[in-house]
Amino acid sequence: MFDPVIAPSGTLLGLLQRGRGDGTLHALTAPRAEALAALNHCVLRDPRHDWQLENRSLYYARLYLDLNGGLDAIEAHLFDPEDVLDADESRTGLALAVLGHLASYGRRDALDLLRRYAAHGVNWAWALDELALRDDDAGLRALAEPVLARFPRDSEGDAELAVAVRDAFEPRPWRLWAEDPRESVGTRVRAAQEAGCFDRWQRQMRPTGPRPGWSVRAVFEWAQQGVERGAALHVPAARCLAAVAGPEDRPEILEAARSGDEGARCTALRYLADSNDPVALDLVEGAVATGSTPVVEAAVDAFERMRSVAAVDRARGWAHRPDALGAAAGRVLACRGGARDRDLVLAALREAVRGEGPDAPTLWTLVDGTGRLGIACAAPVLRHIYRETTSSHLRGRAARALAATDPSFPAGFAVECLWDCEESTREVAARYAETGDNRVVERLRRLAADPAEEAEVQTAVRSRIGPDAPAV
């Protein structure tokens, strides 16, 4: 999947793509046709950089309900001829998830569309998972024959069916079909379930990784084999090393950390850092200076995991470095530094935004640390990140940091956060948003009554509007 093209944050489309609460508020006041066009654009062209981490489906489904939007555009997208040519889940996954939420809100047209796609679409498994949570038994049983018809009645088809049953995210449809008295349905599904269980057992009985009795050298060789086939194994290899290494093996491990091949060096650095070896920090610094890119990355990751006072002290000295180790030092201070480190964390935050923009991965830790340390003068930078980042998850972290640093947050961003796409952000808003705004009171009541809302959000809402809460 190509990286999505995100519109500017000041446009309706840009707000909706980011999942910001202001997106919903602007859409509800914009011309309905314009709002629906922007909404359909988002649903049919997933704007998320990481669909496994960022939420959008409930956010878009609620806006369809508020706008009384039809589903013709989604239907055309799902059953476009491209569906046969492009089987990537990213093409249809968001649209199917939105339909699932709409079905849970009682939209019969969404339920019917999910059923049709489960029977005929390429990404049928996703649609079936959505139906498993929302459809009744009769509706799911009616899908047994069209779904099973996808798998030929031969050894290859039966093997594919066993994998589909074994890897199903929601098992409810398959359990219903296993109870079907028809030989072509119930008997076949039960056989697939047994084959899947047997396959899982076989894989457990044929481990390919380290075994008891391995030496330190064998662990290093296994890690290097992973490098040669493109798989980074130094993290599990370091755990194995912790199990097999004794005091007599320390010289060999130190030598590997200084000059070993890539797999051994990464493994040794990780092991020494995790065990807080007294020379680990010097070896990390040396690896950053002389190692290959994978070794540098492994050394930096190992350093960031260290919890010792010595590691924090060394971070204070490294924080001014203009390289990966300097950036890591800023993150270490953000996580484990004290009040004396506020200036260094703030400098790292500003440098990251200035050098890499509001979507820099390093900002996740730095933003959290800014809130943890209560760096009030960081509020302007945090507000910039909140507005401009395309990551709804990072925006939520910025919101939490603003709640701890910005006195204007309750009357400002906290209000729009009540409509945010991320439940954790809505939870922060429910705890902080000032209730002098009538929109806040009405939104809190709606969230409290919405069966699709997350329990954590509703708990926060009830702390504001429950019988023991201050009157709103």
Short mmCIF file of C-alpha atoms in Angstrom, two decimals:
data_model
loop_
_atom_site.label_atom_id
_atom_site.label_comp_id
_atom_site.label_asym_id
_atom_site.label_seq_id
_atom_site.Cartn_x
_atom_site.Cartn_y
_atom_site.Cartn_z
CA MET A 1 0.00 0.00 0.00
CA PHE A 2 1.31 3.45 -0.94
CA ASP A 3 1.54 6.16 1.68
CA PRO A 4 -1.69 8.15 1.61
CA VAL A 5 -1.74 11.73 0.39
CA ILE A 6 -2.96 13.86 3.31
CA ALA A 7 -4.61 17.22 2.67
CA PRO A 8 -3.59 20.32 4.68
CA SER A 9 -4.80 20.36 8.26
CA GLY A 10 -6.90 23.49 7.69
CA THR A 11 -9.18 21.82 5.14
CA LEU A 12 -12.24 19.70 5.81
CA LEU A 13 -10.67 16.74 4.02
CA GLY A 14 -7.43 17.12 5.97
CA LEU A 15 -9.30 17.22 9.28
CA LEU A 16 -11.33 14.12 8.44
CA GLN A 17 -8.28 12.24 7.20
CA ARG A 18 -6.54 12.94 10.50
CA GLY A 19 -9.61 11.86 12.49
CA ARG A 20 -9.70 15.13 14.41
CA GLY A 21 -12.78 16.12 16.35
CA ASP A 22 -12.85 19.38 14.42
CA GLY A 23 -13.38 17.29 11.29
CA THR A 24 -16.77 16.15 12.53
CA LEU A 25 -17.70 19.61 13.80
CA HIS A 26 -16.79 21.23 10.48
CA ALA A 27 -18.53 18.53 8.44
CA LEU A 28 -21.78 19.09 10.33
CA THR A 29 -21.76 22.79 9.39
CA ALA A 30 -20.47 22.39 5.81
CA PRO A 31 -22.75 21.82 2.79
CA ARG A 32 -23.93 18.23 3.08
CA ALA A 33 -22.75 17.21 -0.39
CA GLU A 34 -19.27 18.57 0.31
CA ALA A 35 -19.11 16.82 3.67
CA LEU A 36 -20.23 13.47 2.23
CA ALA A 37 -17.73 13.75 -0.63
CA ALA A 38 -14.88 14.28 1.85
CA LEU A 39 -16.14 11.46 4.05
CA ASN A 40 -16.38 9.02 1.13
CA HIS A 41 -12.88 10.01 0.03
CA CYS A 42 -11.52 9.03 3.46
CA VAL A 43 -13.38 5.73 3.69
CA LEU A 44 -12.51 4.60 0.17
CA ARG A 45 -8.86 5.74 0.36
CA ASP A 46 -7.70 4.78 3.82
CA PRO A 47 -5.69 7.77 5.13
CA ARG A 48 -3.92 5.93 7.94
CA HIS A 49 -0.20 5.24 7.86
CA ASP A 50 -0.71 2.30 10.26
CA TRP A 51 -4.18 0.76 10.10
CA GLN A 52 -3.36 -1.68 12.90
CA LEU A 53 -2.69 1.15 15.34
CA GLU A 54 -4.92 4.04 14.33
CA ASN A 55 -8.70 4.08 14.62
CA ARG A 56 -11.04 5.61 12.07
CA SER A 57 -13.96 3.25 11.47
CA LEU A 58 -16.22 4.28 14.38
CA TYR A 59 -15.39 7.95 13.74
CA TYR A 60 -16.47 7.72 10.10
CA ALA A 61 -19.52 5.56 10.88
CA ARG A 62 -20.80 8.11 13.37
CA LEU A 63 -20.42 10.84 10.76
CA TYR A 64 -22.37 8.79 8.22
CA LEU A 65 -25.16 8.59 10.80
CA ASP A 66 -25.03 12.32 11.59
CA LEU A 67 -25.13 13.21 7.89
CA ASN A 68 -27.67 10.49 7.06
CA GLY A 69 -25.25 9.42 4.36
CA GLY A 70 -26.02 6.72 1.82
CA LEU A 71 -23.76 3.79 1.06
CA ASP A 72 -23.76 3.89 -2.75
CA ALA A 73 -20.13 5.00 -2.93
CA ILE A 74 -19.01 2.21 -0.58
CA GLU A 75 -21.01 -0.36 -2.53
CA ALA A 76 -19.45 0.75 -5.82
CA HIS A 77 -15.99 0.57 -4.27
CA LEU A 78 -16.46 -2.90 -2.81
CA PHE A 79 -17.83 -4.42 -6.00
CA ASP A 80 -15.58 -2.58 -8.43
CA PRO A 81 -13.76 -4.92 -10.87
CA GLU A 82 -10.54 -3.85 -9.13
CA ASP A 83 -11.63 -5.98 -6.18
CA VAL A 84 -10.67 -9.06 -8.16
CA LEU A 85 -7.32 -7.60 -9.19
CA ASP A 86 -6.26 -6.12 -5.84
CA ALA A 87 -6.72 -8.53 -2.95
CA ASP A 88 -4.86 -6.33 -0.45
CA GLU A 89 -6.92 -5.89 2.72
CA SER A 90 -6.00 -2.21 2.83
CA ARG A 91 -8.20 -1.50 -0.20
CA THR A 92 -11.46 -2.55 1.45
CA GLY A 93 -10.73 -3.07 5.15
CA LEU A 94 -11.70 0.39 6.35
CA ALA A 95 -14.92 0.40 4.33
CA LEU A 96 -15.90 -3.00 5.76
CA ALA A 97 -15.14 -1.87 9.32
CA VAL A 98 -17.30 1.23 8.83
CA LEU A 99 -20.14 -0.97 7.57
CA GLY A 100 -19.74 -3.14 10.64
CA HIS A 101 -20.24 -0.17 12.97
CA LEU A 102 -23.18 1.07 10.92
CA ALA A 103 -24.75 -2.38 11.16
CA SER A 104 -24.36 -2.28 14.94
CA TYR A 105 -26.22 1.04 14.93
CA GLY A 106 -29.12 -0.64 13.13
CA ARG A 107 -28.40 0.30 9.52
CA ARG A 108 -29.95 -2.61 7.63
CA ASP A 109 -28.40 -1.47 4.33
CA ALA A 110 -24.94 -1.83 5.88
CA LEU A 111 -25.72 -5.33 7.14
CA ASP A 112 -27.01 -6.42 3.73
CA LEU A 113 -23.94 -5.00 2.02
CA LEU A 114 -21.64 -6.90 4.38
CA ARG A 115 -23.52 -10.12 3.68
CA ARG A 116 -23.22 -9.63 -0.09
CA TYR A 117 -19.53 -8.90 0.12
CA ALA A 118 -18.85 -11.87 2.40
CA ALA A 119 -20.50 -14.07 -0.22
CA HIS A 120 -18.85 -12.58 -3.32
CA GLY A 121 -15.95 -10.24 -2.40
CA VAL A 122 -12.25 -10.99 -2.36
CA ASN A 123 -11.71 -9.71 1.20
CA TRP A 124 -14.55 -11.92 2.40
CA ALA A 125 -12.82 -12.98 5.62
CA TRP A 126 -12.82 -9.39 6.95
CA ALA A 127 -16.51 -9.01 6.12
CA LEU A 128 -17.24 -12.32 7.83
CA ASP A 129 -15.45 -11.15 10.97
CA GLU A 130 -17.59 -8.00 11.02
CA LEU A 131 -20.74 -10.09 10.63
CA ALA A 132 -19.61 -12.49 13.35
CA LEU A 133 -19.97 -9.63 15.82
CA ARG A 134 -23.25 -8.20 14.51
CA ASP A 135 -25.31 -10.70 12.49
CA ASP A 136 -27.78 -13.24 13.84
CA ASP A 137 -27.33 -16.99 13.56
CA ALA A 138 -29.66 -17.29 10.58
CA GLY A 139 -27.75 -14.67 8.61
CA LEU A 140 -24.42 -16.38 9.29
CA ARG A 141 -25.74 -19.85 8.45
CA ALA A 142 -26.92 -18.57 5.07
CA LEU A 143 -23.32 -17.68 4.22
CA ALA A 144 -21.94 -21.18 4.79
CA GLU A 145 -22.39 -22.46 1.23
CA PRO A 146 -21.06 -19.39 -0.65
CA VAL A 147 -18.02 -19.19 1.63
CA LEU A 148 -17.22 -22.90 1.45
CA ALA A 149 -17.67 -22.82 -2.33
CA ARG A 150 -14.49 -20.72 -2.46
CA PHE A 151 -12.50 -23.83 -1.52
CA PRO A 152 -12.38 -26.65 -4.11
CA ARG A 153 -13.25 -30.15 -2.95
CA ASP A 154 -9.72 -31.47 -3.37
CA SER A 155 -6.63 -31.79 -1.19
CA GLU A 156 -5.40 -28.29 -2.01
CA GLY A 157 -8.80 -26.70 -1.33
CA ASP A 158 -9.19 -28.62 1.91
CA ALA A 159 -5.76 -27.44 3.06
CA GLU A 160 -6.66 -23.82 2.27
CA LEU A 161 -9.93 -24.22 4.16
CA ALA A 162 -8.10 -25.60 7.20
CA VAL A 163 -5.83 -22.55 7.21
CA ALA A 164 -8.82 -20.20 6.90
CA VAL A 165 -10.57 -21.88 9.83
CA ARG A 166 -7.40 -21.97 11.95
CA ASP A 167 -6.55 -18.31 11.35
CA ALA A 168 -10.08 -16.88 11.58
CA PHE A 169 -10.13 -13.81 13.82
CA GLU A 170 -13.74 -14.45 14.88
CA PRO A 171 -14.55 -18.19 15.22
CA ARG A 172 -18.34 -17.84 15.67
CA PRO A 173 -19.38 -18.48 12.02
CA TRP A 174 -17.19 -21.56 11.76
CA ARG A 175 -18.59 -22.97 15.00
CA LEU A 176 -22.12 -22.47 13.71
CA TRP A 177 -21.26 -24.14 10.42
CA ALA A 178 -19.61 -27.07 12.20
CA GLU A 179 -23.02 -27.81 13.72
CA ASP A 180 -24.72 -27.90 10.29
CA PRO A 181 -26.17 -31.38 9.60
CA ARG A 182 -25.26 -31.26 5.90
CA GLU A 183 -22.21 -33.27 4.92
CA SER A 184 -21.06 -30.54 2.52
CA VAL A 185 -21.05 -28.00 5.36
CA GLY A 186 -20.83 -29.44 8.87
CA THR A 187 -18.68 -32.46 8.09
CA ARG A 188 -16.31 -30.42 5.96
CA VAL A 189 -15.88 -27.64 8.52
CA ARG A 190 -15.28 -30.12 11.35
CA ALA A 191 -12.61 -31.83 9.26
CA ALA A 192 -10.97 -28.45 8.62
CA GLN A 193 -11.03 -27.65 12.34
CA GLU A 194 -9.33 -30.94 13.15
CA ALA A 195 -6.73 -30.42 10.42
CA GLY A 196 -5.96 -26.94 11.75
CA CYS A 197 -5.49 -28.22 15.29
CA PHE A 198 -3.23 -31.01 14.04
CA ASP A 199 -1.15 -28.55 12.01
CA ARG A 200 -0.71 -26.31 15.05
CA TRP A 201 0.39 -29.30 17.12
CA GLN A 202 2.89 -30.35 14.45
CA ARG A 203 4.45 -26.89 14.35
CA GLN A 204 4.83 -26.92 18.12
CA MET A 205 6.57 -30.28 17.93
CA ARG A 206 9.07 -29.06 15.29
CA PRO A 207 10.79 -26.02 16.83
CA THR A 208 13.42 -24.43 14.62
CA GLY A 209 14.99 -22.09 17.16
CA PRO A 210 17.50 -22.57 19.97
CA ARG A 211 17.39 -25.68 22.10
CA PRO A 212 18.65 -26.50 25.60
CA GLY A 213 22.35 -27.14 25.61
CA TRP A 214 23.24 -24.54 23.01
CA SER A 215 26.53 -22.74 23.55
CA VAL A 216 27.14 -19.01 23.33
CA ARG A 217 28.77 -19.56 19.94
CA ALA A 218 25.71 -21.47 18.69
CA VAL A 219 23.45 -18.59 19.69
CA PHE A 220 25.66 -16.13 17.84
CA GLU A 221 25.65 -18.35 14.76
CA TRP A 222 21.84 -18.61 14.86
CA ALA A 223 21.55 -14.81 15.01
CA GLN A 224 23.90 -14.47 12.03
CA GLN A 225 21.89 -16.99 10.06
CA GLY A 226 18.90 -14.74 10.59
CA VAL A 227 20.85 -11.76 9.20
CA GLU A 228 21.80 -13.76 6.12
CA ARG A 229 18.19 -14.58 5.31
CA GLY A 230 16.89 -11.09 6.14
CA ALA A 231 15.42 -11.78 9.58
CA ALA A 232 16.57 -9.84 12.63
CA LEU A 233 16.93 -12.42 15.42
CA HIS A 234 19.19 -10.55 17.83
CA VAL A 235 16.36 -9.85 20.31
CA PRO A 236 15.33 -13.48 20.86
CA ALA A 237 19.00 -14.46 20.57
CA ALA A 238 19.85 -12.13 23.47
CA ARG A 239 17.18 -13.83 25.57
CA CYS A 240 18.71 -17.20 24.69
CA LEU A 241 22.11 -15.85 25.62
CA ALA A 242 20.78 -14.92 29.06
CA ALA A 243 19.80 -18.56 29.53
CA VAL A 244 23.01 -20.22 28.35
CA ALA A 245 25.80 -17.75 29.20
CA GLY A 246 27.84 -18.02 32.38
CA PRO A 247 30.56 -15.82 33.92
CA GLU A 248 33.20 -17.70 31.95
CA ASP A 249 31.55 -16.63 28.67
CA ARG A 250 31.83 -12.88 29.33
CA PRO A 251 35.12 -12.38 27.41
CA GLU A 252 33.63 -14.00 24.30
CA ILE A 253 30.50 -11.85 24.56
CA LEU A 254 32.53 -8.66 25.03
CA GLU A 255 34.63 -9.49 21.98
CA ALA A 256 31.48 -10.10 19.93
CA ALA A 257 30.08 -6.72 21.03
CA ARG A 258 33.30 -4.98 19.96
CA SER A 259 34.04 -6.63 16.63
CA GLY A 260 31.79 -9.60 15.95
CA ASP A 261 29.79 -10.11 12.79
CA GLU A 262 26.47 -8.30 12.54
CA GLY A 263 24.24 -10.92 14.17
CA ALA A 264 26.64 -11.62 17.03
CA ARG A 265 27.39 -7.94 17.66
CA CYS A 266 23.72 -6.95 17.83
CA THR A 267 22.98 -9.89 20.11
CA ALA A 268 25.88 -9.19 22.45
CA LEU A 269 25.04 -5.49 22.74
CA ARG A 270 21.44 -6.28 23.59
CA TYR A 271 22.47 -8.90 26.16
CA LEU A 272 25.01 -6.64 27.87
CA ALA A 273 22.62 -3.69 28.02
CA ASP A 274 19.80 -5.82 29.44
CA SER A 275 22.13 -7.17 32.12
CA ASN A 276 23.45 -3.67 32.96
CA ASP A 277 27.03 -4.76 32.36
CA PRO A 278 29.43 -2.00 33.49
CA VAL A 279 31.01 -1.70 30.03
CA ALA A 280 27.73 -1.79 28.06
CA LEU A 281 27.51 1.99 27.65
CA ASP A 282 31.05 2.26 26.28
CA LEU A 283 30.34 -0.58 23.86
CA VAL A 284 27.12 1.11 22.72
CA GLU A 285 29.02 4.31 22.01
CA GLY A 286 31.66 2.38 20.09
CA ALA A 287 29.07 0.52 18.05
CA VAL A 288 27.41 3.78 17.02
CA ALA A 289 30.79 5.10 15.87
CA THR A 290 31.97 2.02 13.94
CA GLY A 291 29.03 -0.27 13.27
CA SER A 292 26.84 -0.84 10.23
CA THR A 293 23.35 0.62 10.14
CA PRO A 294 21.71 -2.49 11.71
CA VAL A 295 24.37 -2.53 14.45
CA VAL A 296 23.84 1.18 15.17
CA GLU A 297 20.08 0.65 15.40
CA ALA A 298 20.52 -2.34 17.69
CA ALA A 299 22.95 -0.41 19.91
CA VAL A 300 20.59 2.56 20.19
CA ASP A 301 17.63 0.30 20.99
CA ALA A 302 19.67 -1.50 23.62
CA PHE A 303 20.68 1.79 25.23
CA GLU A 304 17.08 3.02 25.37
CA ARG A 305 16.10 -0.10 27.31
CA MET A 306 18.62 0.53 30.07
CA ARG A 307 17.15 1.68 33.39
CA SER A 308 20.26 2.34 35.43
CA VAL A 309 21.30 5.65 36.94
CA ALA A 310 24.51 5.39 34.90
CA ALA A 311 22.49 5.22 31.67
CA VAL A 312 20.56 8.38 32.57
CA ASP A 313 23.80 10.17 33.49
CA ARG A 314 25.37 9.15 30.20
CA ALA A 315 22.23 10.33 28.35
CA ARG A 316 22.77 13.81 29.78
CA GLY A 317 26.20 13.85 28.20
CA TRP A 318 25.03 12.43 24.89
CA ALA A 319 21.90 14.56 24.49
CA HIS A 320 23.78 17.21 22.48
CA ARG A 321 25.12 14.75 19.92
CA PRO A 322 23.73 15.32 16.40
CA ASP A 323 23.34 11.60 15.66
CA ALA A 324 21.09 8.66 16.47
CA LEU A 325 22.64 8.26 19.91
CA GLY A 326 21.90 11.91 20.73
CA ALA A 327 18.28 11.45 19.70
CA ALA A 328 18.07 8.30 21.82
CA ALA A 329 19.55 10.19 24.77
CA GLY A 330 16.73 12.72 24.53
CA ARG A 331 14.19 9.92 24.62
CA VAL A 332 15.88 8.28 27.61
CA LEU A 333 15.69 11.56 29.53
CA ALA A 334 12.05 11.97 28.47
CA CYS A 335 11.26 8.56 29.97
CA ARG A 336 13.52 8.50 33.00
CA GLY A 337 14.99 11.94 33.51
CA GLY A 338 14.08 14.37 36.28
CA ALA A 339 13.20 18.03 36.60
CA ARG A 340 16.80 19.01 35.90
CA ASP A 341 16.46 17.48 32.41
CA ARG A 342 13.52 19.58 31.23
CA ASP A 343 15.63 21.85 29.05
CA LEU A 344 17.32 18.91 27.34
CA VAL A 345 13.98 17.20 26.63
CA LEU A 346 12.47 20.44 25.35
CA ALA A 347 15.47 20.99 23.08
CA ALA A 348 15.14 17.44 21.74
CA LEU A 349 11.42 17.99 21.10
CA ARG A 350 12.00 21.22 19.21
CA GLU A 351 14.86 19.76 17.20
CA ALA A 352 12.78 16.73 16.19
CA VAL A 353 9.90 18.89 14.97
CA ARG A 354 12.25 21.28 13.19
CA GLY A 355 14.32 18.56 11.56
CA GLU A 356 11.84 15.75 10.89
CA GLY A 357 8.40 17.37 11.05
CA PRO A 358 5.29 16.65 13.14
CA ASP A 359 5.19 12.95 12.24
CA ALA A 360 8.71 12.03 13.40
CA PRO A 361 8.65 8.65 15.21
CA THR A 362 10.88 10.03 17.96
CA LEU A 363 8.12 12.47 18.94
CA TRP A 364 6.02 9.73 20.52
CA THR A 365 8.44 9.34 23.42
CA LEU A 366 9.41 13.00 23.60
CA VAL A 367 5.79 14.16 23.75
CA ASP A 368 5.06 11.70 26.55
CA GLY A 369 8.12 12.88 28.43
CA THR A 370 7.14 16.52 28.02
CA GLY A 371 3.85 15.80 29.72
CA ARG A 372 5.48 13.65 32.40
CA LEU A 373 7.92 16.40 33.30
CA GLY A 374 5.27 19.13 33.08
CA ILE A 375 7.26 21.36 30.70
CA ALA A 376 4.82 24.26 30.45
CA CYS A 377 6.82 26.24 27.90
CA ALA A 378 6.54 23.28 25.49
CA ALA A 379 2.81 23.94 24.99
CA PRO A 380 3.24 25.87 21.69
CA VAL A 381 5.23 22.99 20.18
CA LEU A 382 2.70 20.46 21.45
CA ARG A 383 -0.15 22.44 19.95
CA HIS A 384 1.67 22.47 16.61
CA ILE A 385 2.12 18.69 16.76
CA TYR A 386 -1.53 18.25 17.71
CA ARG A 387 -2.72 20.27 14.71
CA GLU A 388 -0.35 19.01 12.05
CA THR A 389 0.46 15.36 12.72
CA THR A 390 -1.25 12.85 10.46
CA SER A 391 -1.00 10.19 13.19
CA SER A 392 -4.10 10.13 15.36
CA HIS A 393 -2.16 8.14 17.95
CA LEU A 394 0.53 10.82 18.24
CA ARG A 395 -2.17 13.48 18.39
CA GLY A 396 -3.67 11.67 21.37
CA ARG A 397 -0.30 11.69 23.12
CA ALA A 398 -0.02 15.41 22.40
CA ALA A 399 -3.46 15.91 23.92
CA ARG A 400 -2.43 14.11 27.11
CA ALA A 401 0.76 16.20 27.30
CA LEU A 402 -1.24 19.41 26.77
CA ALA A 403 -3.58 18.41 29.59
CA ALA A 404 -0.53 18.38 31.87
CA THR A 405 1.16 21.54 30.55
CA ASP A 406 -1.36 23.91 28.95
CA PRO A 407 -3.93 25.76 31.11
CA SER A 408 -5.96 26.56 27.97
CA PHE A 409 -6.46 22.87 27.10
CA PRO A 410 -9.80 22.31 28.93
CA ALA A 411 -11.50 25.16 27.08
CA GLY A 412 -9.61 24.60 23.83
CA PHE A 413 -8.49 21.35 22.24
CA ALA A 414 -10.20 19.24 24.91
CA VAL A 415 -13.59 20.25 23.51
CA GLU A 416 -12.90 19.00 19.99
CA CYS A 417 -11.22 15.88 21.42
CA LEU A 418 -14.66 14.67 22.50
CA TRP A 419 -15.26 13.90 18.80
CA ASP A 420 -11.77 12.46 18.13
CA CYS A 421 -11.33 9.13 16.36
CA GLU A 422 -9.17 7.64 19.15
CA GLU A 423 -10.97 6.40 22.25
CA SER A 424 -7.99 7.24 24.47
CA THR A 425 -8.15 10.84 23.26
CA ARG A 426 -11.91 10.99 23.91
CA GLU A 427 -11.23 9.67 27.40
CA VAL A 428 -8.78 12.52 28.09
CA ALA A 429 -11.32 15.00 26.77
CA ALA A 430 -14.09 13.55 28.91
CA ARG A 431 -11.97 14.16 32.00
CA TYR A 432 -10.80 17.68 31.17
CA ALA A 433 -13.23 19.47 28.81
CA GLU A 434 -14.91 22.45 30.42
CA THR A 435 -18.65 21.99 30.64
CA GLY A 436 -19.52 25.66 30.23
CA ASP A 437 -19.85 24.93 26.51
CA ASN A 438 -23.28 23.46 25.73
CA ARG A 439 -21.72 21.24 23.07
CA VAL A 440 -19.62 19.56 25.76
CA VAL A 441 -22.58 18.70 27.96
CA GLU A 442 -24.58 17.29 25.04
CA ARG A 443 -21.60 15.31 23.75
CA LEU A 444 -20.87 13.80 27.15
CA ARG A 445 -24.46 12.63 27.43
CA ARG A 446 -24.37 11.15 23.96
CA LEU A 447 -21.15 9.25 24.65
CA ALA A 448 -22.57 7.91 27.89
CA ALA A 449 -25.59 6.50 26.03
CA ASP A 450 -23.75 5.17 22.97
CA PRO A 451 -23.46 1.35 23.11
CA ALA A 452 -20.54 1.45 20.66
CA GLU A 453 -18.42 3.66 22.92
CA GLU A 454 -15.49 2.14 24.78
CA ALA A 455 -15.94 1.37 28.47
CA GLU A 456 -12.99 3.55 29.50
CA VAL A 457 -14.53 6.58 27.78
CA GLN A 458 -17.91 5.98 29.38
CA THR A 459 -16.28 5.62 32.80
CA ALA A 460 -14.60 9.00 32.32
CA VAL A 461 -17.87 10.53 31.14
CA ARG A 462 -19.79 9.24 34.13
CA SER A 463 -17.19 10.70 36.44
CA ARG A 464 -18.32 14.06 35.05
CA ILE A 465 -22.08 13.53 34.78
CA GLY A 466 -22.84 10.70 37.22
CA PRO A 467 -24.80 11.09 40.47
CA ASP A 468 -21.63 11.80 42.44
CA ALA A 469 -20.13 14.17 39.86
CA PRO A 470 -20.36 17.95 39.96
CA ALA A 471 -23.46 19.26 38.21
CA VAL A 472 -23.03 20.02 34.53
#
